[in-house]
Tab-separated table of C-alpha atoms in Angstrom:
chain	number	residue	atom	x	y	z
C	1084	TYR	CA	68.435	131.861	46.969
C	1085	LYS	CA	70.008	133.677	43.993
C	1086	PHE	CA	66.701	135.436	43.252
C	1087	ILE	CA	66.437	136.747	46.821
C	1088	LEU	CA	70.024	138.029	46.766
C	1089	LEU	CA	69.459	139.777	43.411
C	1090	PHE	CA	66.231	141.341	44.752
C	1091	VAL	CA	68.042	142.652	47.834
C	1092	ILE	CA	70.833	144.173	45.709
C	1093	LEU	CA	68.367	145.858	43.339
C	1094	SER	CA	66.248	147.131	46.239
C	1095	SER	CA	69.222	148.682	48.001
C	1096	GLN	CA	70.246	150.446	44.800
C	1097	ALA	CA	66.726	151.732	44.234
C	1098	TRP	CA	66.338	153.062	47.789
C	1099	GLY	CA	69.973	153.969	48.511
C	1100	SER	CA	71.705	157.293	48.766
C	1101	ILE	CA	70.616	159.861	46.198
C	1102	GLY	CA	72.901	162.612	47.408
C	1103	THR	CA	74.658	164.210	50.344
C	1104	ILE	CA	74.498	167.259	52.560
C	1105	THR	CA	77.758	168.929	51.482
C	1106	ALA	CA	77.463	172.033	53.668
C	1107	ALA	CA	75.685	172.669	56.958
C	1108	LYS	CA	76.279	175.808	59.018
C	1109	SER	CA	74.648	174.105	61.992
C	1110	PRO	CA	72.754	170.831	62.413
C	1111	GLY	CA	69.100	170.489	61.589
C	1112	THR	CA	66.932	167.381	61.458
C	1113	LEU	CA	66.384	164.786	58.783
C	1114	GLU	CA	63.357	162.524	59.087
C	1115	ARG	CA	63.369	159.301	57.048
C	1116	ALA	CA	60.284	157.653	55.563
C	1117	ASP	CA	60.414	154.966	58.264
C	1118	GLY	CA	60.178	157.617	61.006
C	1119	GLU	CA	63.860	157.566	61.980
C	1120	THR	CA	65.117	161.065	62.867
C	1121	LEU	CA	68.761	162.006	62.349
C	1122	SER	CA	70.809	165.136	62.756
C	1123	SER	CA	71.178	166.751	59.319
C	1124	GLU	CA	74.821	167.727	59.188
C	1125	LEU	CA	77.824	167.661	56.864
C	1126	ASN	CA	78.137	164.389	54.880
C	1127	THR	CA	74.687	163.060	55.855
C	1128	SER	CA	73.401	160.940	52.970
C	1129	LEU	CA	70.037	161.728	51.396
C	1130	GLU	CA	67.319	159.239	50.509
C	1131	MET	CA	63.971	159.403	48.788
C	1132	GLU	CA	61.161	160.632	51.060
C	1133	ASP	CA	63.565	162.456	53.413
C	1134	LYS	CA	62.260	165.566	55.170
C	1135	ILE	CA	65.059	168.061	55.899
C	1136	GLU	CA	64.568	170.916	58.349
C	1137	THR	CA	67.210	173.543	58.999
C	1138	PHE	CA	67.141	175.574	62.165
C	1139	GLN	CA	69.846	178.188	62.768
C	1140	GLY	CA	72.032	177.385	59.743
C	1141	GLY	CA	71.585	176.648	56.080
C	1142	HIS	CA	72.352	173.410	54.225
C	1143	ARG	CA	73.570	172.533	50.736
C	1144	LEU	CA	72.143	169.361	49.237
C	1145	GLU	CA	74.009	167.841	46.284
C	1146	PHE	CA	72.263	165.066	44.384
C	1147	ILE	CA	74.055	162.366	42.374
C	1148	ASP	CA	73.209	164.076	39.057
C	1149	GLU	CA	74.836	167.349	40.268
C	1150	THR	CA	71.526	169.081	41.086
C	1151	ILE	CA	72.116	171.478	43.995
C	1152	VAL	CA	69.564	172.789	46.487
C	1153	ASP	CA	70.716	175.457	48.962
C	1154	MET	CA	68.445	175.869	51.988
C	1155	THR	CA	68.612	178.911	54.266
C	1156	SER	CA	67.984	178.727	58.005
C	1157	GLN	CA	64.405	177.994	59.118
C	1158	SER	CA	63.612	176.002	55.929
C	1159	VAL	CA	61.775	172.714	55.378
C	1160	LEU	CA	62.104	170.530	52.248
C	1161	VAL	CA	60.745	167.065	51.405
C	1162	ILE	CA	62.302	164.843	48.719
C	1163	ASP	CA	59.168	163.116	47.404
C	1164	GLU	CA	60.817	161.323	44.491
C	1165	TYR	CA	64.272	161.075	42.968
C	1166	VAL	CA	65.255	158.720	40.166
C	1167	TYR	CA	68.401	159.180	38.100
C	1168	ASP	CA	69.311	156.239	35.879
C	1169	PRO	CA	70.749	157.482	32.564
C	1170	ALA	CA	71.697	153.930	31.513
C	1171	ASN	CA	67.985	153.046	31.377
C	1172	ASN	CA	66.918	156.530	30.212
C	1173	GLU	CA	64.996	157.227	33.429
C	1174	GLY	CA	64.924	160.309	35.591
C	1175	SER	CA	62.502	162.243	37.766
C	1176	LEU	CA	62.647	164.660	40.663
C	1177	ASN	CA	59.802	165.876	42.855
C	1178	LEU	CA	60.571	168.164	45.787
C	1179	LYS	CA	58.214	169.944	48.190
C	1180	ALA	CA	59.410	173.284	49.560
C	1181	LYS	CA	57.295	173.732	52.694
C	1182	LEU	CA	58.921	176.741	54.398
C	1183	GLY	CA	61.868	179.099	54.026
C	1184	THR	CA	64.095	180.143	51.158
C	1185	MET	CA	65.809	177.708	48.803
C	1186	ARG	CA	67.876	178.009	45.653
C	1187	TYR	CA	67.595	175.261	43.072
C	1188	ALA	CA	70.335	174.733	40.458
C	1189	SER	CA	69.631	172.145	37.760
C	1190	GLY	CA	71.895	169.184	37.241
C	1191	LYS	CA	72.001	166.500	34.568
C	1192	LEU	CA	68.537	165.223	35.468
C	1193	ALA	CA	66.815	168.443	34.374
C	1194	SER	CA	68.918	168.550	31.204
C	1195	ASN	CA	67.792	165.082	30.111
C	1196	PHE	CA	64.380	164.644	31.777
C	1197	ARG	CA	63.087	168.205	32.212
C	1198	GLN	CA	59.453	167.170	31.814
C	1199	ASN	CA	59.875	164.982	34.925
C	1200	VAL	CA	61.239	167.695	37.257
C	1201	LYS	CA	58.682	169.369	39.536
C	1202	ILE	CA	59.141	171.424	42.658
C	1203	SER	CA	56.020	172.294	44.601
C	1204	THR	CA	55.216	174.858	47.263
C	1205	PRO	CA	51.929	175.035	49.180
C	1206	THR	CA	50.556	177.417	46.512
C	1207	SER	CA	52.309	176.480	43.256
C	1208	THR	CA	54.034	173.846	41.146
C	1209	ILE	CA	57.242	174.796	39.361
C	1210	GLY	CA	58.222	173.041	36.148
C	1211	VAL	CA	61.959	173.285	35.583
C	1212	ARG	CA	63.488	173.698	32.135
C	1213	GLY	CA	67.151	173.462	33.188
C	1214	THR	CA	68.027	176.578	35.149
C	1215	ASP	CA	68.493	178.233	38.552
C	1216	PHE	CA	65.811	179.886	40.659
C	1217	THR	CA	64.950	180.744	44.225
C	1218	MET	CA	61.713	180.187	46.061
C	1219	THR	CA	60.639	181.629	49.375
C	1220	VAL	CA	57.699	180.066	51.184
C	1221	ASP	CA	56.213	182.097	54.048
C	1222	GLU	CA	54.379	180.835	57.153
C	1223	LEU	CA	50.998	181.040	55.365
C	1224	GLY	CA	52.234	179.066	52.351
C	1225	GLY	CA	52.575	182.061	50.027
C	1226	SER	CA	55.495	181.729	47.619
C	1227	THR	CA	57.826	184.108	45.817
C	1228	ILE	CA	59.707	182.536	42.901
C	1229	VAL	CA	62.588	184.332	41.131
C	1230	LEU	CA	64.366	183.057	37.983
C	1231	LEU	CA	68.153	183.448	38.161
C	1232	PRO	CA	70.854	183.371	35.490
C	1233	SER	CA	72.970	180.203	35.422
C	1234	CYS	CA	76.718	180.737	35.109
C	1235	ASP	CA	79.347	178.098	34.409
C	1236	ALA	CA	82.951	177.941	35.643
C	1237	SER	CA	84.205	180.030	32.693
C	1238	GLY	CA	81.807	182.861	33.562
C	1239	MET	CA	79.399	182.247	30.683
C	1240	CYS	CA	75.832	182.912	31.822
C	1241	TYR	CA	72.482	181.965	30.342
C	1242	THR	CA	68.892	182.109	31.511
C	1243	GLY	CA	66.691	179.048	31.288
C	1244	GLU	CA	62.973	178.831	31.826
C	1245	ILE	CA	60.529	177.754	34.508
C	1246	SER	CA	56.756	177.499	34.540
C	1247	VAL	CA	54.856	178.361	37.707
C	1248	GLU	CA	51.380	176.860	37.923
C	1249	THR	CA	48.598	177.596	40.416
C	1250	ASP	CA	44.895	176.838	40.585
C	1251	ALA	CA	44.310	180.120	38.729
C	1252	GLY	CA	46.634	179.393	35.786
C	1253	PHE	CA	50.342	179.538	34.992
C	1254	VAL	CA	53.131	181.899	34.017
C	1255	ILE	CA	56.399	181.269	32.199
C	1256	LEU	CA	59.519	182.977	33.556
C	1257	ASN	CA	62.303	183.165	30.955
C	1258	GLN	CA	64.235	186.369	31.696
C	1259	ALA	CA	66.785	186.746	34.463
C	1260	PHE	CA	65.291	188.057	37.712
C	1261	GLN	CA	61.672	187.736	36.591
C	1262	ALA	CA	59.537	186.903	39.613
C	1263	THR	CA	56.046	185.801	40.534
C	1264	VAL	CA	54.173	185.613	43.817
C	1265	THR	CA	51.526	183.018	44.631
C	1266	THR	CA	49.200	183.095	47.631
C	1267	HIS	CA	46.386	181.057	49.112
C	1268	ASN	CA	42.881	181.978	48.071
C	1269	MET	CA	41.387	183.157	51.375
C	1270	ARG	CA	37.662	182.363	51.290
C-alpha cells in the first residue's frame, strides 16, 4: 500500500504542471497528450506534451524555471519534453514551433543544462546557449530565426549564442540581431 501511494505521488510530480499561461489576449486551444482539449487562457497550467494553438491573440508561457515563450496570434507550439529538477541535477527542454512567430527567453534551465535545450521548427533545430531569440515559421515550414540581446532589470544587456542546424549544416549566431533563414528542400 505504501509503495503504491509513493508511486502515485512521484508520478503526479513527474507529470504535473510545468508552467502557466500568464498572458492571453484571447483564448486559443490546448490539447493534452490524452486527447483532452481545453481553452488556452490566462492561468491555464502547462504540462509535458501539450500542444498550444493561438488564434486571434498571443499567449505568454512561463515555465517553472523562469523560461518564457511569447507566442503571437496564429501560432502553434508543442512542448515535447520539459524536466527541471535542480536538486537531482536534471534538466531538459524540447519544444516544437510548428507555425507562427515566437520569442524564447532562457530561464534557469538553459543556464544550467544548455546542452539539453532544443527548439525545433519543421526545417531546423535550434540549440540554445542561454539567450533570447525569435523564430517565425511560415505555412510551408520555412523558418526565420533572429538572435536578440538579453537585458536584465537594471538595463544591462548581453548577447548569448544559438546554433541553428539543418540537413545542410549549421550556423552559429552570436551577435545581436544576426538572422538565418531555413527552407524545405523542394525536390
